[in-house]
GROMACS .gro file of C-alpha atoms in nm:
model
  184
    1UNK     CA    1  15.237  16.898  14.000
    2UNK     CA    2  15.358  17.188  14.211
    3UNK     CA    3  15.367  17.542  14.080
    4UNK     CA    4  15.702  17.720  14.071
    5UNK     CA    5  15.592  17.937  14.364
    6UNK     CA    6  15.514  17.623  14.566
    7UNK     CA    7  15.851  17.475  14.473
    8UNK     CA    8  16.030  17.790  14.594
    9UNK     CA    9  15.836  17.776  14.922
   10UNK     CA   10  15.938  17.412  14.963
   11UNK     CA   11  16.302  17.503  14.893
   12UNK     CA   12  16.274  17.776  15.158
   13UNK     CA   13  16.166  17.504  15.403
   14UNK     CA   14  16.473  17.298  15.311
   15UNK     CA   15  16.327  17.044  15.066
   16UNK     CA   16  16.607  16.884  14.867
   17UNK     CA   17  16.354  16.723  14.631
   18UNK     CA   18  16.202  17.064  14.555
   19UNK     CA   19  16.549  17.204  14.489
   20UNK     CA   20  16.628  16.915  14.252
   21UNK     CA   21  16.298  16.972  14.070
   22UNK     CA   22  16.370  17.343  14.044
   23UNK     CA   23  16.722  17.276  13.918
   24UNK     CA   24  16.584  17.048  13.646
   25UNK     CA   25  16.337  17.319  13.541
   26UNK     CA   26  16.587  17.606  13.528
   27UNK     CA   27  16.941  17.470  13.478
   28UNK     CA   28  16.937  17.501  13.099
   29UNK     CA   29  16.798  17.858  13.106
   30UNK     CA   30  17.048  17.967  13.368
   31UNK     CA   31  17.343  17.806  13.190
   32UNK     CA   32  17.248  17.945  12.846
   33UNK     CA   33  17.202  18.296  12.983
   34UNK     CA   34  17.534  18.282  13.168
   35UNK     CA   35  17.696  18.145  12.852
   36UNK     CA   36  17.556  18.438  12.653
   37UNK     CA   37  17.745  18.672  12.886
   38UNK     CA   38  18.071  18.478  12.931
   39UNK     CA   39  18.105  18.284  12.605
   40UNK     CA   40  18.297  18.026  12.805
   41UNK     CA   41  18.149  17.690  12.907
   42UNK     CA   42  18.348  17.654  13.229
   43UNK     CA   43  18.268  18.008  13.341
   44UNK     CA   44  17.900  17.958  13.258
   45UNK     CA   45  17.903  17.637  13.464
   46UNK     CA   46  18.060  17.823  13.757
   47UNK     CA   47  17.797  18.098  13.731
   48UNK     CA   48  17.520  17.838  13.706
   49UNK     CA   49  17.644  17.677  14.026
   50UNK     CA   50  17.664  18.017  14.199
   51UNK     CA   51  17.312  18.104  14.084
   52UNK     CA   52  17.163  17.786  14.227
   53UNK     CA   53  17.345  17.836  14.556
   54UNK     CA   54  17.196  18.187  14.569
   55UNK     CA   55  16.850  18.056  14.482
   56UNK     CA   56  16.875  17.800  14.761
   57UNK     CA   57  16.991  18.061  15.011
   58UNK     CA   58  16.748  18.332  14.897
   59UNK     CA   59  16.438  18.115  14.859
   60UNK     CA   60  16.308  18.249  15.191
   61UNK     CA   61  16.327  18.605  15.056
   62UNK     CA   62  16.113  18.536  14.748
   63UNK     CA   63  15.785  18.721  14.808
   64UNK     CA   64  15.610  18.653  14.477
   65UNK     CA   65  15.602  19.019  14.369
   66UNK     CA   66  15.743  18.904  14.034
   67UNK     CA   67  15.727  18.567  13.862
   68UNK     CA   68  15.976  18.302  13.963
   69UNK     CA   69  16.116  18.318  13.609
   70UNK     CA   70  16.178  18.692  13.642
   71UNK     CA   71  16.341  18.643  13.982
   72UNK     CA   72  16.574  18.371  13.847
   73UNK     CA   73  16.674  18.580  13.543
   74UNK     CA   74  16.758  18.873  13.772
   75UNK     CA   75  16.983  18.650  13.979
   76UNK     CA   76  17.161  18.499  13.676
   77UNK     CA   77  17.209  18.840  13.509
   78UNK     CA   78  17.344  19.002  13.826
   79UNK     CA   79  17.569  18.704  13.894
   80UNK     CA   80  17.698  18.706  13.535
   81UNK     CA   81  17.763  19.079  13.533
   82UNK     CA   82  17.938  19.063  13.872
   83UNK     CA   83  18.151  18.774  13.748
   84UNK     CA   84  18.253  18.966  13.435
   85UNK     CA   85  18.325  19.276  13.641
   86UNK     CA   86  18.556  19.079  13.874
   87UNK     CA   87  18.723  18.914  13.576
   88UNK     CA   88  18.776  19.254  13.413
   89UNK     CA   89  18.927  19.397  13.732
   90UNK     CA   90  19.164  19.100  13.757
   91UNK     CA   91  19.264  19.146  13.393
   92UNK     CA   92  19.320  19.519  13.448
   93UNK     CA   93  19.544  19.445  13.745
   94UNK     CA   94  19.745  19.198  13.538
   95UNK     CA   95  19.641  18.901  13.752
   96UNK     CA   96  19.459  18.727  13.472
   97UNK     CA   97  19.475  18.748  13.096
   98UNK     CA   98  19.146  18.862  12.950
   99UNK     CA   99  19.018  18.630  12.675
  100UNK     CA  100  18.847  18.829  12.402
  101UNK     CA  101  18.860  18.544  12.151
  102UNK     CA  102  18.510  18.415  12.085
  103UNK     CA  103  18.594  18.215  11.773
  104UNK     CA  104  18.561  17.881  11.954
  105UNK     CA  105  18.252  17.986  12.147
  106UNK     CA  106  17.968  17.734  12.117
  107UNK     CA  107  17.621  17.828  12.235
  108UNK     CA  108  17.377  17.533  12.250
  109UNK     CA  109  17.114  17.729  12.055
  110UNK     CA  110  17.340  17.797  11.756
  111UNK     CA  111  17.315  17.569  11.453
  112UNK     CA  112  17.648  17.438  11.325
  113UNK     CA  113  17.627  17.630  10.997
  114UNK     CA  114  17.585  17.955  11.191
  115UNK     CA  115  17.885  17.920  11.425
  116UNK     CA  116  18.095  18.185  11.247
  117UNK     CA  117  17.804  18.431  11.240
  118UNK     CA  118  17.731  18.358  11.606
  119UNK     CA  119  18.092  18.431  11.703
  120UNK     CA  120  18.069  18.766  11.525
  121UNK     CA  121  17.732  18.840  11.684
  122UNK     CA  122  17.863  18.774  12.035
  123UNK     CA  123  18.176  18.979  11.968
  124UNK     CA  124  17.950  19.270  11.870
  125UNK     CA  125  17.715  19.213  12.167
  126UNK     CA  126  18.017  19.248  12.396
  127UNK     CA  127  18.064  19.605  12.270
  128UNK     CA  128  17.727  19.708  12.414
  129UNK     CA  129  17.684  19.876  12.751
  130UNK     CA  130  17.538  19.650  13.022
  131UNK     CA  131  17.170  19.746  13.000
  132UNK     CA  132  17.168  19.727  12.617
  133UNK     CA  133  17.347  19.391  12.632
  134UNK     CA  134  17.097  19.257  12.884
  135UNK     CA  135  16.795  19.377  12.685
  136UNK     CA  136  16.940  19.228  12.365
  137UNK     CA  137  17.030  18.891  12.520
  138UNK     CA  138  16.696  18.851  12.694
  139UNK     CA  139  16.496  18.964  12.390
  140UNK     CA  140  16.681  18.801  12.104
  141UNK     CA  141  16.893  18.521  12.248
  142UNK     CA  142  16.659  18.401  12.525
  143UNK     CA  143  16.354  18.509  12.318
  144UNK     CA  144  16.160  18.644  12.615
  145UNK     CA  145  15.855  18.866  12.563
  146UNK     CA  146  15.927  19.240  12.599
  147UNK     CA  147  15.709  19.267  12.910
  148UNK     CA  148  15.909  18.996  13.083
  149UNK     CA  149  16.235  19.164  12.981
  150UNK     CA  150  16.101  19.488  13.129
  151UNK     CA  151  16.006  19.307  13.451
  152UNK     CA  152  16.348  19.143  13.479
  153UNK     CA  153  16.525  19.473  13.416
  154UNK     CA  154  16.279  19.656  13.643
  155UNK     CA  155  16.190  19.910  13.377
  156UNK     CA  156  15.913  19.980  13.127
  157UNK     CA  157  15.850  19.807  12.795
  158UNK     CA  158  15.909  20.142  12.626
  159UNK     CA  159  16.252  20.167  12.792
  160UNK     CA  160  16.337  19.813  12.675
  161UNK     CA  161  16.237  19.903  12.318
  162UNK     CA  162  16.457  20.212  12.339
  163UNK     CA  163  16.750  20.006  12.471
  164UNK     CA  164  16.703  19.758  12.187
  165UNK     CA  165  16.698  20.034  11.925
  166UNK     CA  166  17.019  20.181  12.064
  167UNK     CA  167  17.174  19.835  12.089
  168UNK     CA  168  17.094  19.761  11.725
  169UNK     CA  169  17.236  20.098  11.615
  170UNK     CA  170  17.554  20.039  11.817
  171UNK     CA  171  17.586  19.686  11.684
  172UNK     CA  172  17.539  19.809  11.329
  173UNK     CA  173  17.823  20.059  11.379
  174UNK     CA  174  18.046  19.789  11.524
  175UNK     CA  175  17.969  19.555  11.233
  176UNK     CA  176  18.053  19.832  10.989
  177UNK     CA  177  18.388  19.870  11.168
  178UNK     CA  178  18.451  19.495  11.150
  179UNK     CA  179  18.342  19.468  10.785
  180UNK     CA  180  18.400  19.809  10.625
  181UNK     CA  181  18.364  19.676  10.268
  182UNK     CA  182  18.019  19.524  10.328
  183UNK     CA  183  17.829  19.849  10.367
  184UNK     CA  184  17.505  19.874  10.176
   0.00000   0.00000   0.00000
């Protein structure tokens, strides 16, 4: 079996079979990460498609300075954030109505009994600034090790821990605003 680095090299040489293999390895990760940002299945599918087009086009630029996994996560995060930024600009210009309703949001990793809690969690995650949101999603939704999160975000583990602490504090404040009578 080929390593991921070998598969990327084969994609760079135009191998459709390598690209199919790579897609099968990463499609679920890419989709779930995009879904964590968009909370919309169709938008996550669009982002997933965009990500794999970028991977195919950029395979020749992969130098192996980071793991393939790290490289893919960078692409999906940047693509997701750019997508949300464009969507926000369209909403601000009145071209598109912004959908802030996450009640019907279904993430594949969420158990049925936890759907309501997940909707609240994602609503609160959306209140975070980009780097806190990314650190939180990669650490707690994608369950990546802190070192890998640091590599993806091109920062230190200590910086990731700091982002997570601030994210948790900000989320706690937001939850207190949503549920003022539940304070301990």
